[in-house]
Tab-separated table of C-alpha atoms and ligand atoms in Angstrom:
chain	number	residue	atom	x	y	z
A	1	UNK	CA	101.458	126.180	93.376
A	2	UNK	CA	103.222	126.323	96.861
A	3	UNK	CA	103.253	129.472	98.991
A	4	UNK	CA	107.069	129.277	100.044
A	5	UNK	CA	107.836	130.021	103.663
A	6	UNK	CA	110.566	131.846	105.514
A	7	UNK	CA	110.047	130.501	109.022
A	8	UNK	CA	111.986	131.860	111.778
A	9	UNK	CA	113.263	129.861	114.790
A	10	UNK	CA	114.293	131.941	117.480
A	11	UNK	CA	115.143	129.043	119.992
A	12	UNK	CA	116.128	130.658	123.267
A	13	UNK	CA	116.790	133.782	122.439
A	14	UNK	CA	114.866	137.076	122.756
A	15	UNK	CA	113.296	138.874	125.253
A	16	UNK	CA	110.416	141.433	125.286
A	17	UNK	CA	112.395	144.255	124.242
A	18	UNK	CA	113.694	142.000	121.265
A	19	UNK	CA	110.234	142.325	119.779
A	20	UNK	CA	111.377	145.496	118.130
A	21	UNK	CA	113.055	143.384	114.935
A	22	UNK	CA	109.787	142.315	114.552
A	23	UNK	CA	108.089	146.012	113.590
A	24	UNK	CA	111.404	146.576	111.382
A	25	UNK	CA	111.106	142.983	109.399
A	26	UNK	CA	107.075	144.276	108.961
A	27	UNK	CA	107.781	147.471	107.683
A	28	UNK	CA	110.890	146.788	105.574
A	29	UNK	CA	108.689	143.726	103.842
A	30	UNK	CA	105.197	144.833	104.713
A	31	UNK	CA	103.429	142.902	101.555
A	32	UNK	CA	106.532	139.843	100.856
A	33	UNK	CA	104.610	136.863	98.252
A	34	UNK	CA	106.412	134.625	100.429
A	35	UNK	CA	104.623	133.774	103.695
A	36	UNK	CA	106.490	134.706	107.151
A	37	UNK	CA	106.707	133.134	109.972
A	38	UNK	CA	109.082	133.804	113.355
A	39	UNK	CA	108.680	131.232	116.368
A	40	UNK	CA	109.707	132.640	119.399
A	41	UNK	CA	110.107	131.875	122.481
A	42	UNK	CA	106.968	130.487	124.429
A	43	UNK	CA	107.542	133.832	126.834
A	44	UNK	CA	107.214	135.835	123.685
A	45	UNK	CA	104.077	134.566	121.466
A	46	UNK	CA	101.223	136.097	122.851
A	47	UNK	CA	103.084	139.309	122.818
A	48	UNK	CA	104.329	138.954	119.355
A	49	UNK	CA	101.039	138.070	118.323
A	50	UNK	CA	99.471	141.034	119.256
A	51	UNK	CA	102.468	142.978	117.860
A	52	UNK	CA	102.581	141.536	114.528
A	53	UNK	CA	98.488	141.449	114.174
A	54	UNK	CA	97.432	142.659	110.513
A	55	UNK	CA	101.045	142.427	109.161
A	56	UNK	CA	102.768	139.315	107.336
A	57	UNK	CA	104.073	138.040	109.971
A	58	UNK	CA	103.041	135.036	111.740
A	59	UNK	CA	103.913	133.847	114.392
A	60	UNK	CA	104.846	130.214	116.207
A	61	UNK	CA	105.786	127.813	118.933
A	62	UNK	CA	108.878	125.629	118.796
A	63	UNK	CA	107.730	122.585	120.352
A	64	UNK	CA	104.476	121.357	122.382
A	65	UNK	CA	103.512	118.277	124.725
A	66	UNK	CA	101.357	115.776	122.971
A	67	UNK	CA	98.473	115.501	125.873
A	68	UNK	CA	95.739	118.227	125.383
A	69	UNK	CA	96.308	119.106	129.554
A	70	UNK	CA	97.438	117.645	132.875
A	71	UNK	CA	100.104	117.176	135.292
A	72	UNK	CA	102.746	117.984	132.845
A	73	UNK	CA	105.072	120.516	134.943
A	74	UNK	CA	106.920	122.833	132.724
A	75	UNK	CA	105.336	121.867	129.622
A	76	UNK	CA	102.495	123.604	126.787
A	77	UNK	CA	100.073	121.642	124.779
A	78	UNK	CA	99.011	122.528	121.629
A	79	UNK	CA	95.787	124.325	122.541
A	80	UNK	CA	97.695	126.065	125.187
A	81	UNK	CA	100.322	127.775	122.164
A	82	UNK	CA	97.304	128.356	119.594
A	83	UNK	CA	95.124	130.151	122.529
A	84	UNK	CA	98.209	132.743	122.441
A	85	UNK	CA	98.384	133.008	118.946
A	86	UNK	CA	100.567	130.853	117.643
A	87	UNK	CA	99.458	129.517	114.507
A	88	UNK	CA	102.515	126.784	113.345
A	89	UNK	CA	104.848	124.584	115.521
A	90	UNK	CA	108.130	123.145	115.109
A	91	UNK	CA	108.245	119.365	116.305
A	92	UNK	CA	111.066	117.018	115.750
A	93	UNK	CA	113.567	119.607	115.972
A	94	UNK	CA	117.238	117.822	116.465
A	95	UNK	CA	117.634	120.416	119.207
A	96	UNK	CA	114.598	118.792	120.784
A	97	UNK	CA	115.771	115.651	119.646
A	98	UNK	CA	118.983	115.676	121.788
A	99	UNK	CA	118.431	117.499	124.184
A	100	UNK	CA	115.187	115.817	125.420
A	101	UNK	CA	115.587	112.287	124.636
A	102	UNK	CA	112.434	113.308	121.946
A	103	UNK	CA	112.173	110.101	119.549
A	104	UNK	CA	110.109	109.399	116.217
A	105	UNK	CA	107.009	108.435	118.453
A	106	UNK	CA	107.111	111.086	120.741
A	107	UNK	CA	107.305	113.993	117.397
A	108	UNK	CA	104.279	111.781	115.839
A	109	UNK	CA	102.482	112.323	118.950
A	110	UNK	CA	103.132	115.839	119.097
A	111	UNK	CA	102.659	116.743	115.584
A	112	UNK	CA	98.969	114.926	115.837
A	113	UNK	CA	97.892	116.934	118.705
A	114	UNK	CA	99.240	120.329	116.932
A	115	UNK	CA	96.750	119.135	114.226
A	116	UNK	CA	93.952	118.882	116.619
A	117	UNK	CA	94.562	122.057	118.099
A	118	UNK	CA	94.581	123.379	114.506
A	119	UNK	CA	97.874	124.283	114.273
A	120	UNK	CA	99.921	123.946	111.014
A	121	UNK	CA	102.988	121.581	111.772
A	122	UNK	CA	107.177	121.850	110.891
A	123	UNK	CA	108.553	118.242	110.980
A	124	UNK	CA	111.922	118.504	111.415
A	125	UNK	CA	114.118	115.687	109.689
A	126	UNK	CA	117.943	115.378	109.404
A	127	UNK	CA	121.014	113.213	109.682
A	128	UNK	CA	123.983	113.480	111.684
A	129	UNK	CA	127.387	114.151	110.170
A	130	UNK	CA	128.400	110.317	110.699
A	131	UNK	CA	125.162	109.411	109.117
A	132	UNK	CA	126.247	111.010	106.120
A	133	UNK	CA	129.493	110.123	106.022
A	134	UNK	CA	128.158	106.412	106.572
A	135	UNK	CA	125.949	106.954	103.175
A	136	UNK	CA	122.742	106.200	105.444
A	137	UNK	CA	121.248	109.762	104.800
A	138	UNK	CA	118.421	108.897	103.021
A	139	UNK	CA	117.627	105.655	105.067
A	140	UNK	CA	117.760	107.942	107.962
A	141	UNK	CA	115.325	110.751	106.184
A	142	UNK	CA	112.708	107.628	105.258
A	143	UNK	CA	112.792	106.400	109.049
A	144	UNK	CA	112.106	109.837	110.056
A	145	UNK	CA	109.586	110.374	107.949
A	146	UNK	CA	107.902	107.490	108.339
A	147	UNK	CA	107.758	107.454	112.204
A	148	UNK	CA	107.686	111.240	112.794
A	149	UNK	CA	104.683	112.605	110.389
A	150	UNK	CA	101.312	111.639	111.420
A	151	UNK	CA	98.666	109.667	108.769
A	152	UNK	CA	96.194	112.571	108.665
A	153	UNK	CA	97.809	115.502	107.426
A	154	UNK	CA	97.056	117.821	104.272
A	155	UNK	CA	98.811	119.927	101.926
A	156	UNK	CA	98.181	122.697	103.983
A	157	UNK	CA	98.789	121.699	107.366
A	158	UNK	CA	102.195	120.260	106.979
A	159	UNK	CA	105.719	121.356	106.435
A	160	UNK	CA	108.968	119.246	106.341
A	161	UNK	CA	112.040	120.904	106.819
A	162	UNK	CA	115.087	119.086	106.141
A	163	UNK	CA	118.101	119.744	108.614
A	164	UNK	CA	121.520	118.493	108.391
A	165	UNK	CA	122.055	117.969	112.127
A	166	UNK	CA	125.771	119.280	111.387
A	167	UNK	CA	124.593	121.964	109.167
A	168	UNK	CA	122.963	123.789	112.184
A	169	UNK	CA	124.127	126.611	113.882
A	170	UNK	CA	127.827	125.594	112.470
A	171	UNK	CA	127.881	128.139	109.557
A	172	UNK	CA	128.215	124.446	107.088
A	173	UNK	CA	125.896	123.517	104.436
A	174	UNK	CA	125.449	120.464	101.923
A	175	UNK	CA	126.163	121.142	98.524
A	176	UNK	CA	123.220	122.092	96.378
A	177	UNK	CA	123.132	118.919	94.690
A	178	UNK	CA	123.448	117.316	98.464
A	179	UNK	CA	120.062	119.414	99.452
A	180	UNK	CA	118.474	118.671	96.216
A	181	UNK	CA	118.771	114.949	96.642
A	182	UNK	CA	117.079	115.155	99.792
A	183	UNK	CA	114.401	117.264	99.059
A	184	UNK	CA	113.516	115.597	95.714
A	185	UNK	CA	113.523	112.472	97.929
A	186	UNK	CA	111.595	113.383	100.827
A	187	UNK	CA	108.829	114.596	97.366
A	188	UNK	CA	108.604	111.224	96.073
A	189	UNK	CA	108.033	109.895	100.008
A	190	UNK	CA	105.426	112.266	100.578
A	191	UNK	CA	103.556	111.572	97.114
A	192	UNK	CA	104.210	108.146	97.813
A	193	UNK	CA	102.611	107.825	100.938
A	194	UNK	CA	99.857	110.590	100.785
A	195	UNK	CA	99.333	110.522	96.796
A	196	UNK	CA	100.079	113.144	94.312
A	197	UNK	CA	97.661	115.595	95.616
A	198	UNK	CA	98.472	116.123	99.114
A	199	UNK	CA	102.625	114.814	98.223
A	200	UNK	CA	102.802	117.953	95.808
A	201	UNK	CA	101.205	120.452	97.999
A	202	UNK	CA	103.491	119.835	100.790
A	203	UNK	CA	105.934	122.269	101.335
A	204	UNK	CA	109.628	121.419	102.136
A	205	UNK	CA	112.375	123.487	103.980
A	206	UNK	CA	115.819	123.393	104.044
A	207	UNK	CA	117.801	124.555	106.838
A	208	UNK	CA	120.745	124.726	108.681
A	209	UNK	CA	123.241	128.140	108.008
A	210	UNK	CA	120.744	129.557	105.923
A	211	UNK	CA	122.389	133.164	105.567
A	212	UNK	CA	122.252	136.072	103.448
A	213	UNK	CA	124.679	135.475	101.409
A	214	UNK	CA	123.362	132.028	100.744
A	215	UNK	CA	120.343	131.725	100.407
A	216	UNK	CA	119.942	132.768	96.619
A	217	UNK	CA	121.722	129.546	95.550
A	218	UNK	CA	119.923	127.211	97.819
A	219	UNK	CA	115.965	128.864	96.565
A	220	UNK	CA	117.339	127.676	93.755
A	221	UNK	CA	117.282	124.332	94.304
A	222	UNK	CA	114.095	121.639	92.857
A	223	UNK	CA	111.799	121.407	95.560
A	224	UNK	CA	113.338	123.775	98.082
A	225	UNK	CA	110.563	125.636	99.217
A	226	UNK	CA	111.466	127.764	101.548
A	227	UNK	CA	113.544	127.993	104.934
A	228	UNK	CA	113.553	127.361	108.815
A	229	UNK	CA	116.163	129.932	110.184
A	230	UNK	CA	117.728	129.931	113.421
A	231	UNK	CA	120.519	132.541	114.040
A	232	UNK	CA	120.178	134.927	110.914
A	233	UNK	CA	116.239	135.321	111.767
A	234	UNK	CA	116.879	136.804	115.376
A	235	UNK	CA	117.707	140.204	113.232
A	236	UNK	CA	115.372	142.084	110.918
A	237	UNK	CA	117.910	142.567	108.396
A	238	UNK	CA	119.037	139.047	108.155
A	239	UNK	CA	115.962	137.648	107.759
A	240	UNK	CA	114.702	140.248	105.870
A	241	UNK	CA	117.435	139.543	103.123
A	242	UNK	CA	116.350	135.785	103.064
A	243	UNK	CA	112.860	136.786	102.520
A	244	UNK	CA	113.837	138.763	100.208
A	245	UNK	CA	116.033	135.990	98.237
A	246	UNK	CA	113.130	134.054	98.521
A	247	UNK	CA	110.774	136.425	97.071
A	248	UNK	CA	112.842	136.736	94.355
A	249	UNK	CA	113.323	132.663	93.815
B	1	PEP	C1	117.623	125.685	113.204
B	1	PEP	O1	117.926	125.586	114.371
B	1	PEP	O2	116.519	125.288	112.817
B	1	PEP	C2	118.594	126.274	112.296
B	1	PEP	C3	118.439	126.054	111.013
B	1	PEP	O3	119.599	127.024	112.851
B	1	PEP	P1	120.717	127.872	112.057
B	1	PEP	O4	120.028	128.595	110.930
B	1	PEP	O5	121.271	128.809	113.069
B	1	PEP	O6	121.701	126.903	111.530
């Protein structure tokens, strides 16, 4: 049986004071069967950590540099995020993707030293609008998966989420039967590759416009096990909502 997840992905957004939404999510869902998670900014984990201590929600990181230290200016390794209490990352994100040149190899390398740190991972997959349109989105999905998810992983320590590159932050989703293709897809590669045991136990987001007033319909979906939530998780009510939805799913 998977635990589904609401994870929260606060990109760069939120400052100290901002920390607030997280006491209201905790005591508006104080005991949710789904398990919570918000990643914050790096600026913000320690002190969300501390702040969301005995309560269900965990909390983090939304990216980290493959090499356990050195003269990486700018950057955080894995050990540096779980020392301040983070206890998931994102990798692959498209955000990361684009915006720093981050390819299959470079999220493989990342996601193995998140497991070494001990550190559950997010592997972020997704095609681009012309992808789709060019009926290469599951080609595109198998590449990603193949290249971007390390060898030694468990039912426990990883999560896929599944982003439409066009679906995020645009207020667009796939149909249901869109996301359920997908996600029954990116099943049989993970039971294919790891076996039953550890392909079954994996748990697999969607996201991408996850609102409110959608996210009933997509819980719905086969193998949609939760979400990773960028603008609707910066506020306590939002979020809250979705957790809710998924509680109920
Ligand atoms: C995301 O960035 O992971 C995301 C899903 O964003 P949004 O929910 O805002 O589309």
């Amino acid at each position: 049986m998977r635990v589904k997840l609401a994870a929260g992905n606060w990109k760069m957004n939120g400052l100290a004071a901002d920390l607030a939404e997280i006491d209201a999510l905790a005591a508006a869902h104080p005991a949710p069967r789904s398990e919570v998670l918000i990643c914050p900014p790096a600026t913000l984990i320690s002190l969300m950590a501390a702040r969301a201590a005995g309560g269900p929600v965990k909390v983090g990181a939304q990216c980290c540099h493959p090499a356990e230290s050195g003269a990486h200016t700018g950057d955080l390794s894995a050990a540096m995020l779980a020392d301040a209490g983070a206890s998931y990352v994102i990798v692959g994100h498209s955000e990361r993707r684009a915006d720093h040149g981050e390819g299959d190899d470079d999220v493989r390398a990342q996601a193995r030293a998140a497991l070494a740190a001990g550190l559950r991972v997010i592997v972020c997959v997704g095609e681009t609008e012309a992808q789709r349109d060019a009926s290469n989105t599951l080609d595109i999905i198998s590449g990603q998966l193949a290249g971007s998810v390390p060898d030694l992983v468990t039912g426990d320590n990883l999560v896929i989420a599944y982003e439409p590159v066009w679906a995020i932050g645009t207020g667009r989703t796939p149909t249901t039967d869109q996301i359920g293709e997908v996600h029954d897809f990116i099943r049989a590669r993970l039971e294919a590759r790891f076996g039953a045991g550890v392909g079954r136990s994996v748990r697999i987001l969607y996201g991408g416009s996850v609102k409110p007033g959608n996210a009933t319909e997509i819980f719905a979906v086969s193998n949609v096990d939760g979400a990773l939530v960028g603008g609707a998780s910066l506020k306590a009510t939002d979020f809250g909502a979705i957790i809710a939805a998924l509680d109920e799913a």
